[in-house]
Structures are given as C-alpha cells and as structure tokens.
Coordinates of C-alpha atoms and ligand atoms in Angstrom, one line a residue:
X1 CA 127.3 37.5 99.0
X2 CA 126.8 35.3 102.0
X3 CA 123.3 34.2 102.9
X4 CA 121.8 32.9 106.1
X5 CA 118.5 31.2 106.9
X6 CA 116.1 33.5 108.7
X7 CA 115.1 31.8 112.0
X8 CA 112.6 28.9 111.4
X9 CA 111.7 30.2 107.9
X10 CA 113.0 29.0 104.6
X11 CA 114.1 32.5 103.5
X12 CA 117.8 32.6 102.8
X13 CA 118.6 36.3 103.3
X14 CA 121.7 38.0 102.1
X15 CA 123.5 39.2 105.2
X16 CA 123.3 42.7 103.9
X17 CA 119.7 43.7 103.2
X18 CA 118.6 47.0 101.6
X19 CA 116.6 49.4 103.9
X20 CA 114.2 51.7 102.2
X21 CA 113.3 54.2 104.9
X22 CA 115.3 57.2 103.5
X23 CA 114.0 56.2 100.0
X24 CA 110.6 57.4 101.3
X25 CA 111.8 60.9 100.8
X26 CA 110.7 64.1 102.5
X27 CA 107.3 65.6 103.3
X28 CA 106.5 63.7 106.5
X29 CA 107.6 63.7 110.1
X30 CA 110.6 61.3 109.8
X31 CA 111.9 62.1 106.3
X32 CA 115.6 62.3 105.4
X33 CA 115.4 65.5 103.3
X34 CA 115.0 65.3 99.5
X35 CA 115.6 62.0 97.8
X36 CA 115.8 61.4 94.1
X37 CA 113.5 58.5 93.1
X38 CA 115.8 57.8 90.1
X39 CA 118.7 57.2 92.5
X40 CA 116.5 55.0 94.7
X41 CA 115.5 52.8 91.8
X42 CA 119.1 52.6 90.5
X43 CA 120.3 51.6 94.0
X44 CA 117.8 48.8 94.3
X45 CA 118.6 47.4 90.9
X46 CA 122.4 47.7 91.5
X47 CA 122.0 45.9 94.8
X48 CA 120.8 42.8 93.0
X49 CA 124.1 42.7 91.0
X50 CA 125.9 42.8 94.3
X51 CA 124.0 39.9 95.7
X52 CA 121.5 41.6 97.9
X53 CA 118.3 39.6 97.8
X54 CA 115.9 41.4 100.2
X55 CA 114.4 44.8 100.8
X56 CA 113.0 46.1 104.0
X57 CA 110.4 48.8 103.7
X58 CA 107.3 50.0 105.6
X59 CA 104.0 51.8 104.6
X60 CA 104.9 54.8 106.8
X61 CA 108.2 55.5 105.1
X62 CA 107.3 58.6 103.0
X63 CA 103.6 57.8 103.8
X64 CA 103.4 55.1 101.1
X65 CA 106.2 56.5 98.8
X66 CA 108.9 54.0 99.8
X67 CA 106.7 51.0 99.0
X68 CA 105.7 52.5 95.7
X69 CA 109.3 53.1 94.7
X70 CA 110.3 49.6 95.8
X71 CA 107.4 48.3 93.7
X72 CA 108.6 50.3 90.7
X73 CA 112.2 49.0 91.1
X74 CA 111.3 45.3 91.4
X75 CA 109.0 45.3 88.5
X76 CA 109.9 42.1 86.5
X77 CA 112.3 41.1 89.3
X78 CA 109.8 39.8 91.9
X79 CA 111.4 36.4 92.1
X80 CA 114.9 37.9 92.7
X81 CA 114.0 39.7 95.9
X82 CA 112.4 38.8 99.2
X83 CA 110.1 41.7 100.3
X84 CA 109.7 42.6 103.9
X85 CA 107.3 45.3 105.0
X86 CA 105.4 46.2 108.2
X87 CA 102.1 47.2 109.8
X88 CA 100.9 49.1 112.8
X89 CA 102.1 52.7 112.1
X90 CA 99.4 54.6 110.3
X91 CA 98.7 58.2 109.3
X92 CA 95.7 60.4 108.8
X93 CA 94.7 62.8 106.0
X94 CA 97.0 65.5 107.5
X95 CA 100.0 63.1 107.7
X96 CA 99.7 62.8 111.5
X97 CA 101.2 59.4 112.6
X98 CA 99.4 57.0 115.0
X99 CA 99.4 53.3 116.0
X100 CA 96.8 50.8 115.2
X101 CA 97.1 47.0 115.7
X102 CA 93.4 46.1 115.5
X103 CA 92.8 43.1 113.2
X104 CA 90.6 45.3 110.9
X105 CA 93.5 47.8 110.5
X106 CA 96.1 45.1 109.8
X107 CA 93.8 43.5 107.2
X108 CA 93.5 46.9 105.5
X109 CA 97.2 47.7 105.7
X110 CA 98.3 44.5 104.0
X111 CA 96.0 45.1 101.0
X112 CA 97.4 48.7 100.7
X113 CA 101.0 47.4 100.9
X114 CA 100.4 44.7 98.2
X115 CA 98.8 47.4 96.0
X116 CA 101.7 49.9 96.4
X117 CA 104.3 47.2 96.0
X118 CA 102.4 45.7 93.0
X119 CA 103.0 42.2 94.3
X120 CA 100.6 39.3 95.2
X121 CA 102.3 38.2 98.5
X122 CA 104.8 39.6 101.1
X123 CA 107.6 37.4 102.2
X124 CA 108.0 38.8 105.7
X125 CA 105.3 40.9 107.4
X126 CA 106.3 42.6 110.6
X127 CA 104.6 44.4 113.4
X128 CA 106.5 47.8 113.3
X129 CA 106.1 48.7 117.0
X130 CA 104.4 46.9 119.9
X131 CA 101.9 49.8 120.4
X132 CA 99.3 49.6 121.8
X133 CA 100.8 46.8 123.9
X134 CA 97.4 45.2 124.7
X135 CA 96.7 44.7 120.9
X136 CA 99.8 42.7 120.0
X137 CA 97.9 39.4 120.4
X138 CA 95.0 40.6 118.2
X139 CA 97.5 41.7 115.5
X140 CA 99.4 38.4 115.6
X141 CA 96.2 36.4 115.2
X142 CA 95.4 38.4 112.1
X143 CA 98.9 38.0 110.8
X144 CA 98.6 34.2 111.2
X145 CA 95.3 34.4 109.2
X146 CA 97.0 36.4 106.5
X147 CA 99.6 33.7 106.3
X148 CA 97.0 31.0 105.9
X149 CA 95.4 33.1 103.1
X150 CA 98.8 33.2 101.3
X151 CA 99.0 37.0 101.4
X152 CA 102.2 36.8 103.5
X153 CA 104.7 34.0 103.9
X154 CA 106.1 34.7 107.4
X155 CA 105.4 36.9 110.3
X156 CA 108.0 38.8 112.2
X157 CA 108.1 41.7 114.8
X158 CA 110.1 44.8 115.3
X159 CA 111.0 46.7 118.5
X160 CA 109.5 44.0 120.7
X161 CA 111.0 43.0 124.1
X162 CA 111.4 39.3 125.3
X163 CA 108.1 39.1 127.2
X164 CA 106.2 40.6 124.3
X165 CA 107.7 38.0 121.9
X166 CA 106.8 35.2 124.4
X167 CA 103.2 36.4 124.5
X168 CA 102.7 36.1 120.8
X169 CA 104.7 32.9 120.4
X170 CA 101.7 31.2 122.2
X171 CA 99.6 32.2 119.1
X172 CA 101.9 31.3 116.2
X173 CA 105.6 31.2 115.1
X174 CA 107.7 34.4 115.1
X175 CA 110.5 34.0 112.5
X176 CA 112.3 37.2 113.1
X177 CA 112.8 40.3 115.2
X178 CA 113.9 43.6 113.8
X179 CA 115.6 45.7 116.5
X180 CA 118.1 48.5 116.4
X181 CA 121.7 47.2 116.7
X182 CA 124.9 49.0 116.1
X183 CA 128.1 49.9 118.1
X184 CA 126.3 52.9 119.7
X185 CA 123.1 51.0 120.6
X186 CA 123.8 47.6 122.1
X187 CA 120.6 47.4 124.2
X188 CA 119.7 44.0 122.7
X189 CA 122.8 42.4 124.1
X190 CA 121.2 42.4 127.6
X191 CA 118.8 39.5 126.9
X192 CA 117.2 39.8 123.5
X193 CA 120.1 38.5 121.3
X194 CA 120.6 35.2 123.2
X195 CA 116.8 34.7 123.7
X196 CA 116.5 34.9 119.9
X197 CA 119.4 32.6 119.3
X198 CA 117.9 30.0 121.7
X199 CA 114.4 30.4 120.2
X200 CA 115.5 30.1 116.5
X201 CA 114.3 33.7 115.8
X202 CA 116.4 35.5 113.3
X203 CA 117.5 39.0 114.0
X204 CA 117.5 41.5 111.2
X205 CA 119.3 44.5 112.7
X206 CA 118.2 48.0 111.8
X207 CA 120.3 51.2 111.7
X208 CA 123.5 49.1 111.7
X209 CA 125.5 52.3 110.9
X210 CA 123.6 54.4 113.4
X211 CA 121.6 56.2 110.6
X212 CA 124.8 57.0 108.7
X213 CA 126.9 58.3 111.6
X214 CA 129.1 55.1 111.7
X215 CA 130.2 55.6 108.1
X216 CA 132.7 58.2 109.3
X217 CA 131.5 60.9 106.9
X218 CA 129.8 63.2 109.4
X219 CA 131.3 65.9 111.6
X220 CA 129.7 68.9 113.4
X221 CA 129.7 71.0 110.2
X222 CA 128.2 68.4 108.0
X223 CA 125.5 67.7 110.5
X224 CA 124.7 71.4 110.7
X225 CA 124.3 71.5 107.0
X226 CA 121.8 68.7 106.9
X227 CA 118.5 70.0 105.5
X228 CA 115.9 71.1 108.2
X229 CA 113.6 68.3 107.1
X230 CA 116.2 65.6 107.8
X231 CA 114.9 64.1 111.1
X232 CA 118.4 63.2 112.2
X233 CA 119.3 66.9 112.7
X234 CA 116.9 67.5 115.6
X235 CA 115.7 64.1 116.8
X236 CA 118.7 61.7 116.7
X237 CA 120.6 62.0 120.0
X238 CA 123.7 60.4 118.5
X239 CA 124.1 63.3 116.1
X240 CA 123.9 65.9 118.9
X241 CA 125.7 66.9 122.0
X242 CA 126.5 65.7 124.6
X243 CA 127.0 62.4 122.6
X244 CA 128.3 63.8 119.3
X245 CA 131.8 64.8 120.5
X246 CA 132.4 61.4 122.1
X247 CA 130.9 59.6 119.0
X248 CA 133.3 61.5 116.7
X249 CA 136.2 60.5 119.0
X250 CA 135.1 56.8 118.7
X251 CA 134.8 57.1 114.9
X252 CA 138.4 58.4 114.6
X253 CA 139.5 55.4 116.6
X254 CA 137.4 53.0 114.4
X255 CA 139.0 54.6 111.4
X256 CA 142.4 53.5 112.6
X257 CA 141.1 49.9 113.0
X258 CA 139.4 50.0 109.6
X259 CA 142.6 51.4 107.9
X260 CA 144.7 48.5 109.3
X261 CA 142.2 46.0 107.8
X262 CA 142.0 48.0 104.5
X263 CA 138.3 48.5 104.8
X264 CA 136.1 51.5 105.5
X265 CA 134.4 52.5 108.7
X266 CA 131.0 51.7 107.2
X267 CA 132.2 48.2 106.3
X268 CA 133.7 47.7 109.8
X269 CA 130.4 48.8 111.4
X270 CA 128.4 46.3 109.4
X271 CA 130.9 43.5 109.8
X272 CA 130.7 44.0 113.6
X273 CA 126.9 43.7 113.5
X274 CA 126.7 40.5 111.4
X275 CA 129.5 38.9 113.5
X276 CA 126.9 37.9 116.2
X277 CA 125.0 34.7 116.6
X278 CA 121.3 35.2 115.9
X279 CA 122.0 38.2 113.7
X280 CA 120.9 36.9 110.4
X281 CA 121.4 40.2 108.5
X282 CA 122.0 43.9 108.8
X283 CA 119.5 46.2 107.0
X284 CA 121.6 48.9 105.4
X285 CA 119.8 52.1 104.6
X286 CA 120.7 53.1 101.0
X287 CA 120.0 56.3 99.0
X288 CA 122.1 55.7 95.9
X289 CA 124.0 53.0 94.1
X290 CA 127.4 54.2 95.3
X291 CA 126.4 53.6 99.0
X292 CA 125.4 50.0 98.4
X293 CA 128.5 49.4 96.3
X294 CA 130.5 50.2 99.5
X295 CA 128.3 48.4 102.0
X296 CA 127.4 45.1 100.2
X297 CA 131.0 43.9 100.3
X298 CA 130.9 44.0 104.1
X299 CA 129.2 40.7 103.8
X300 CA 132.5 38.9 103.3
X301 CA 134.4 40.5 106.2
X302 CA 135.0 38.3 109.2
X303 CA 136.4 40.2 112.3
X304 CA 138.9 38.3 114.4
X305 CA 138.5 37.9 118.2
X306 CA 141.4 40.4 118.6
X307 CA 139.6 43.0 116.5
X308 CA 136.3 42.5 118.3
X309 CA 138.1 42.9 121.6
X310 CA 139.8 46.1 120.4
X311 CA 136.4 47.5 119.4
X312 CA 134.9 46.3 122.7
X313 CA 137.5 48.3 124.6
X314 CA 136.8 51.4 122.5
X315 CA 133.1 51.0 123.2
X316 CA 133.7 50.7 126.9
X317 CA 135.7 53.9 126.9
X318 CA 132.9 55.7 125.0
X319 CA 130.4 54.5 127.6
X320 CA 132.6 55.7 130.4
X321 CA 133.0 59.1 128.8
X322 CA 129.2 59.4 128.5
X323 CA 128.5 57.9 131.9
X324 CA 126.5 55.1 130.3
X325 CA 126.1 52.1 132.6
X326 CA 125.1 48.8 131.0
X327 CA 122.9 46.6 133.0
X328 CA 124.6 43.3 133.7
X329 CA 124.2 40.8 130.9
X330 CA 123.1 37.2 131.5
X331 CA 125.9 36.1 129.2
X332 CA 128.0 37.5 126.4
X333 CA 126.4 37.6 123.0
X334 CA 127.9 34.6 121.1
X335 CA 129.8 34.8 117.9
X336 CA 128.0 33.8 114.7
X337 CA 128.5 30.0 114.2
X338 CA 129.0 28.1 111.0
X339 CA 131.5 30.1 109.0
Ligands
NAP401 N1 111.7 48.8 112.5 C1 112.1 50.0 112.8 O1 111.6 50.7 113.7 C2 113.2 50.6 112.0 C3 113.8 51.8 112.4 C4 114.9 52.3 111.7 C5 115.3 51.6 110.5 N2 114.6 50.5 110.1 C6 115.0 49.8 108.8 O2 116.4 49.7 108.8 C7 117.0 50.3 107.6 C8 118.4 50.8 107.9 O3 118.4 51.7 109.0 P1 118.8 53.2 108.8 O4 118.5 53.7 107.4 O5 118.4 53.9 110.0 O6 120.4 53.2 109.0 P2 121.8 52.8 108.5 O7 121.9 51.7 107.6 O8 122.5 52.8 109.8 O9 122.2 54.2 107.8 C9 121.7 54.5 106.5 C10 122.1 55.8 106.0 O10 123.5 56.0 106.0 C11 123.9 56.7 104.9 N3 124.8 55.7 104.1 C12 124.5 54.5 103.7 N4 125.5 53.9 103.0 C13 126.5 54.8 103.0 C14 127.8 54.8 102.5 N5 128.3 53.7 101.9 N6 128.6 55.9 102.7 C15 128.1 56.9 103.4 N7 126.9 57.0 103.9 C16 126.1 56.0 103.7 C17 122.7 57.1 104.1 O11 122.2 58.4 104.6 P3 122.9 59.8 104.2 O12 123.6 59.6 102.9 O13 121.8 60.7 104.2 O14 123.8 60.0 105.4 C18 121.7 56.0 104.6 O15 120.3 56.4 104.5 C19 115.9 51.4 107.3 O16 116.0 51.8 105.9 C20 114.6 50.6 107.5 O17 114.3 49.7 106.5 C21 113.6 50.0 110.8

C-alpha cells in the first residue's frame, strides 16, 4: 500500500483510508440501514492486512456508535492505525442534530471521543462543518489548545472553503482538508485543490465512490430496494432522477474503461481521485471485509494521461446532459507528483 505525508504533518497515511460512517449503523437521521457490528470489526481488522493505516470516523456517525466500534476493533492495535475523528456536529437526547463550535463544546466532545474510542490521543482532529461560521476561530483556538495538551496530534477541517481556511490559518496550522471529491462532485477543482497544494494542506477526499454509486453495483431497482432508513434513498440527489439516469449511463461507460484496464469501476473511481496533486488519500466507506479487499488495491493503480482524458470527456458529456455548467477554473488540477 502506497503512503503519502499528510500536508505539513508527520502522518504518513495510506492512500486508501477506511471511512466509518456507515459503520455507525441505523437509528439516526443519516444512517445507512442495518449494519452488523461483527462485519464492521472484521473489515477494520482486515484493512490492516491490506496496508490501510488510518480510520476516519465522527461522533455523529450512529450517535457515538461508530467511534465505539472503531475503539473495539483497534483494541491492542492502537500503534497500527492513525485515528481521525471530528467535532462540531452534536445531538440532543431525542437524537436531533445541531452544530456547536464553542470552545466549551469542543472541549467536551474531545473527551467523549477519547472515551468511546478508548484511546489517549487522537491523531487528526477535524472540524466537521464550518457552522456556525462566526465560531470557527473560537473552535480552532480550542483545537490548538488540545494539541498543546497532547489530546490531539494535528488539527484539520472538513467542508471548509478557501476564505474560511485562510481565516483560521492566522491562528494555527491546518494540516488537512476533508472535502467531498469524486467524478460526480468536482466542486473542489475550482479553487480549493490548488490552494491546498500551494499551502501544503493535505486533502483527504470523502465519498470517493459517491456513497457507493460509483462502484457500478446500483441500478434503479437496487436503489428502490434500499431500506427506508438508508439516507441515500431519499436524500442523495445522485441516486435519484433527474441525475440517476445520466449517472447510470456514465457508469456503463466507466465500466468499459475499467474492463480494458482489468480493474473494477470502484477501483477506477478511487484511482481517479488519488491521481490529483494535493489529494493525500481517499476515504473509502467500508461495511464488510469483502469491500475493502476490492478497494484497497486501488492504491497501486496509476491512470495514464490518455485514460484521465477519456474520463474527462465522459464527465463533460454527463455535465452537458444534466445542464451543469462549471465555473471557470483558475487552472487545471495538477497531477499527483512524485510517483
Ligand atoms: N466530512 C464529512 O462531511 C463527510 C461526509 C461524508 C463522508 N465522510 C467520510 O468519508 C467516508 C467515505 O465516504 P462515503 O462512505 O460517503 O462514501 P464512498 O466511499 O464513496 O462509499 C462507501 C459505500 O460504498 C459501498 N461500497 C464500499 N466498497 C464497496 C465495494 N468494494 N463494492 C461495492 N460497494 C462498496 C458501501 O455501501 P453499500 O454497500 O451500502 O452500498 C460503502 O458504505 C465516510 O465513511 C466518512 O468517514 C465525511
């Protein structure tokens, strides 16, 4: 498994990380239907054999459950995994979600995460969403204090735009940004990706397979048969019309590209993400060991310029079919250097 240094930190992350959102299970607003804890623990342990050395979770995933399961799986393996978790998304006694970036809340959240994960420090502590916007400086000051206290090793952010990162950079270093990035969501290409490359901020891309759609296993019937409590069924626009029909066309075309390379659509989707400068790693959501057995080997796939161009043309056709107009980019995202 290939590793890359995360921004200005000394964390050498495997380019495929394990995402623990779906592992949080059902019973909350953004659950993925039923999830077997046994499968989750097995997947995490198996990922280690495959060279995965970091896990991304969050308190809100399953309202604490994901962190507890990660804690269970890494028992006795603390030195083998970097652990990344987040703060800022909280819930009340009825499970209603809310945002809080006050110093007091962040301080409380980190203690709760350490207890659920059963560890004494967190390697990467990230602000989950920049909400409320006027509190990001207060949260960042607290995160820098937690770093000084040794409770976390590095601070990162998620879902921030460039001006928001610039504001908190005045307070302390930002080692990473966690944005969505996949073939269907290329918003960060406008300015974020090159800003991060120039500022030595590592990008850990979330939803690299567009929440499973870019594995090629879904069609209209399979989506209809997703359980009612899988948030993708009602809330993910890529899984619904008018986008779905065009996305399924694209996936058919990607399958032809993948077949020629003798890889799967999931692997092609991940290789496309990690082929960019500033993208340190792709966080692949994993529900069982079979899934990570397929996705981890994407680490070794390097896509040629010709293949990237072919995919670029397909994405352009998709955008045209959907009437999506991309704002002009300052410059093209650069290819990952150094391999
Ligand atoms: N910071 C944020 O706001 C934010 C937001 C989203 C995600 N994240 C992080 O990023 C991680 C990854 O994102 P994601 O979970 O949305 O998306 P993803 O990696 O694009 O998709 C993951 C899903 O695809 C399916 N899958 C995975 N491997 C597969 C395989 N080999 N074959 C077939 N299906 C496979 C699984 O769901 P099914 O089997 O049910 O289809 C899995 O849960 C999350 O776990 C979380 O840690 C962060």
